[in-house]
mmCIF file of C-alpha atoms and ligand atoms in Angstrom:
data_model
loop_
_atom_site.group_PDB
_atom_site.id
_atom_site.type_symbol
_atom_site.label_atom_id
_atom_site.label_comp_id
_atom_site.label_asym_id
_atom_site.label_seq_id
_atom_site.Cartn_x
_atom_site.Cartn_y
_atom_site.Cartn_z
ATOM 1 C CA MET F 215 -112.836 -75.729 38.917
ATOM 2 C CA LYS F 216 -110.298 -72.951 39.319
ATOM 3 C CA PRO F 217 -109.585 -71.658 42.795
ATOM 4 C CA SER F 218 -111.250 -68.292 43.422
ATOM 5 C CA LYS F 219 -109.065 -65.263 43.118
ATOM 6 C CA ASP F 220 -109.525 -64.959 47.037
ATOM 7 C CA ALA F 221 -108.198 -68.546 47.752
ATOM 8 C CA LYS F 222 -105.670 -68.257 50.190
ATOM 9 C CA ASN F 223 -102.117 -69.176 49.205
ATOM 10 C CA ILE F 224 -100.443 -72.165 51.231
ATOM 11 C CA HIS F 225 -96.715 -71.488 51.657
ATOM 12 C CA VAL F 226 -94.837 -74.544 52.558
ATOM 13 C CA VAL F 227 -91.055 -74.364 53.917
ATOM 14 C CA ILE F 228 -89.386 -77.382 54.397
ATOM 15 C CA CYS F 229 -86.189 -77.544 56.551
ATOM 16 C CA SER F 230 -83.510 -78.565 54.311
ATOM 17 C CA GLY F 231 -80.832 -78.181 57.130
ATOM 18 C CA THR F 232 -78.628 -81.554 57.538
ATOM 19 C CA THR F 233 -80.750 -83.117 60.507
ATOM 20 C CA CYS F 234 -84.081 -82.507 58.864
ATOM 21 C CA PHE F 235 -82.775 -83.586 55.424
ATOM 22 C CA LEU F 236 -81.379 -86.944 56.886
ATOM 23 C CA MET F 237 -84.540 -87.510 59.039
ATOM 24 C CA GLY F 238 -86.817 -87.253 55.710
ATOM 25 C CA ALA F 239 -87.107 -83.901 54.627
ATOM 26 C CA SER F 240 -85.688 -85.118 51.226
ATOM 27 C CA GLU F 241 -88.927 -87.028 50.619
ATOM 28 C CA LEU F 242 -91.007 -84.191 51.115
ATOM 29 C CA PHE F 243 -89.760 -82.079 48.207
ATOM 30 C CA GLY F 244 -92.068 -82.378 45.259
ATOM 31 C CA ILE F 245 -95.026 -82.582 47.585
ATOM 32 C CA GLU F 246 -96.887 -80.292 45.227
ATOM 33 C CA LYS F 247 -96.850 -82.970 42.371
ATOM 34 C CA THR F 248 -98.578 -85.506 44.909
ATOM 35 C CA ILE F 249 -101.494 -83.124 45.325
ATOM 36 C CA GLU F 250 -104.478 -82.640 43.470
ATOM 37 C CA GLY F 251 -104.399 -79.844 40.610
ATOM 38 C CA SER F 252 -106.450 -77.146 41.933
ATOM 39 C CA LEU F 253 -104.942 -77.295 45.319
ATOM 40 C CA ALA F 254 -101.433 -77.669 43.825
ATOM 41 C CA SER F 255 -101.621 -74.428 42.155
ATOM 42 C CA ARG F 256 -102.167 -72.695 45.440
ATOM 43 C CA ILE F 257 -99.131 -74.076 47.044
ATOM 44 C CA THR F 258 -95.579 -72.446 46.979
ATOM 45 C CA VAL F 259 -92.659 -74.726 48.318
ATOM 46 C CA GLU F 260 -89.467 -73.751 49.332
ATOM 47 C CA GLY F 261 -86.389 -75.012 51.389
ATOM 48 C CA SER F 262 -84.930 -73.313 54.458
ATOM 49 C CA PRO F 263 -81.613 -73.648 56.182
ATOM 50 C CA CYS F 264 -81.710 -75.131 59.590
ATOM 51 C CA MET F 265 -84.718 -73.620 61.534
ATOM 52 C CA ASN F 266 -82.935 -74.160 64.650
ATOM 53 C CA LEU F 267 -85.518 -76.390 65.974
ATOM 54 C CA CYS F 268 -83.361 -79.576 65.913
ATOM 55 C CA LYS F 269 -81.292 -78.621 68.774
ATOM 56 C CA GLY F 270 -81.071 -80.103 72.304
ATOM 57 C CA GLY F 271 -84.067 -82.447 72.893
ATOM 58 C CA SER F 272 -86.007 -81.635 69.732
ATOM 59 C CA TYR F 273 -83.521 -83.592 67.441
ATOM 60 C CA GLY F 274 -85.924 -86.597 67.411
ATOM 61 C CA LYS F 275 -88.912 -84.372 66.137
ATOM 62 C CA ALA F 276 -87.249 -83.556 62.767
ATOM 63 C CA PRO F 277 -88.004 -83.052 60.012
ATOM 64 C CA PHE F 278 -89.791 -79.818 60.549
ATOM 65 C CA VAL F 279 -92.013 -78.295 57.981
ATOM 66 C CA ARG F 280 -94.218 -74.943 58.283
ATOM 67 C CA VAL F 281 -97.452 -74.583 56.510
ATOM 68 C CA ASN F 282 -98.119 -70.971 56.688
ATOM 69 C CA ASP F 283 -97.916 -70.262 60.404
ATOM 70 C CA THR F 284 -98.298 -73.909 61.668
ATOM 71 C CA LEU F 285 -95.108 -75.866 62.437
ATOM 72 C CA ILE F 286 -95.102 -79.614 61.988
ATOM 73 C CA SER F 287 -92.694 -81.841 63.628
ATOM 74 C CA THR F 288 -91.945 -85.315 62.516
ATOM 75 C CA ALA F 289 -93.177 -84.197 59.228
ATOM 76 C CA THR F 290 -94.278 -86.766 56.685
ATOM 77 C CA LEU F 291 -96.202 -86.497 53.458
ATOM 78 C CA PRO F 292 -99.461 -87.494 54.598
ATOM 79 C CA LYS F 293 -99.158 -84.961 57.773
ATOM 80 C CA VAL F 294 -98.155 -82.224 55.592
ATOM 81 C CA ILE F 295 -100.847 -82.706 52.959
ATOM 82 C CA GLU F 296 -103.469 -83.125 55.871
ATOM 83 C CA GLU F 297 -102.335 -79.737 57.149
ATOM 84 C CA ILE F 298 -102.307 -78.156 53.740
ATOM 85 C CA ARG F 299 -105.867 -79.508 53.056
ATOM 86 C CA ARG F 300 -107.128 -78.039 56.511
ATOM 87 C CA GLN F 301 -105.727 -74.721 55.764
ATOM 88 C CA ALA F 302 -107.347 -74.772 52.199
ATOM 89 C CA SER F 303 -110.590 -75.268 53.628
ATOM 90 C CA LEU F 304 -110.497 -72.468 56.210
HETATM 91 S S1 FES D 67 -81.998 -79.003 60.496
HETATM 92 FE FE1 FES D 67 -83.988 -78.699 60.519
HETATM 93 S S2 FES D 67 -84.344 -77.521 62.261
HETATM 94 FE FE2 FES D 67 -82.313 -77.776 62.285
#
């Protein structure tokens, strides 16, 4: 089934600054290939320079990913996919 014209697009921004990249962000690129077709077509994925969220005590919470306005820390593929599905169902 095709997504309706009104289906909300989901913008995924993956921090690819050094800290996030080393902490696992590199494994998150290509996420749209791990998601089923109709949902994947609604997703745009882009990298971002350091979001300045990894400073000070937040170092251990990298990698950071934004799914529209929702920030995910210690992002993993399952966590990001879960948030994408949650937003897709809104
Ligand atoms: S490298 Fe990702 S927030 Fe700094």
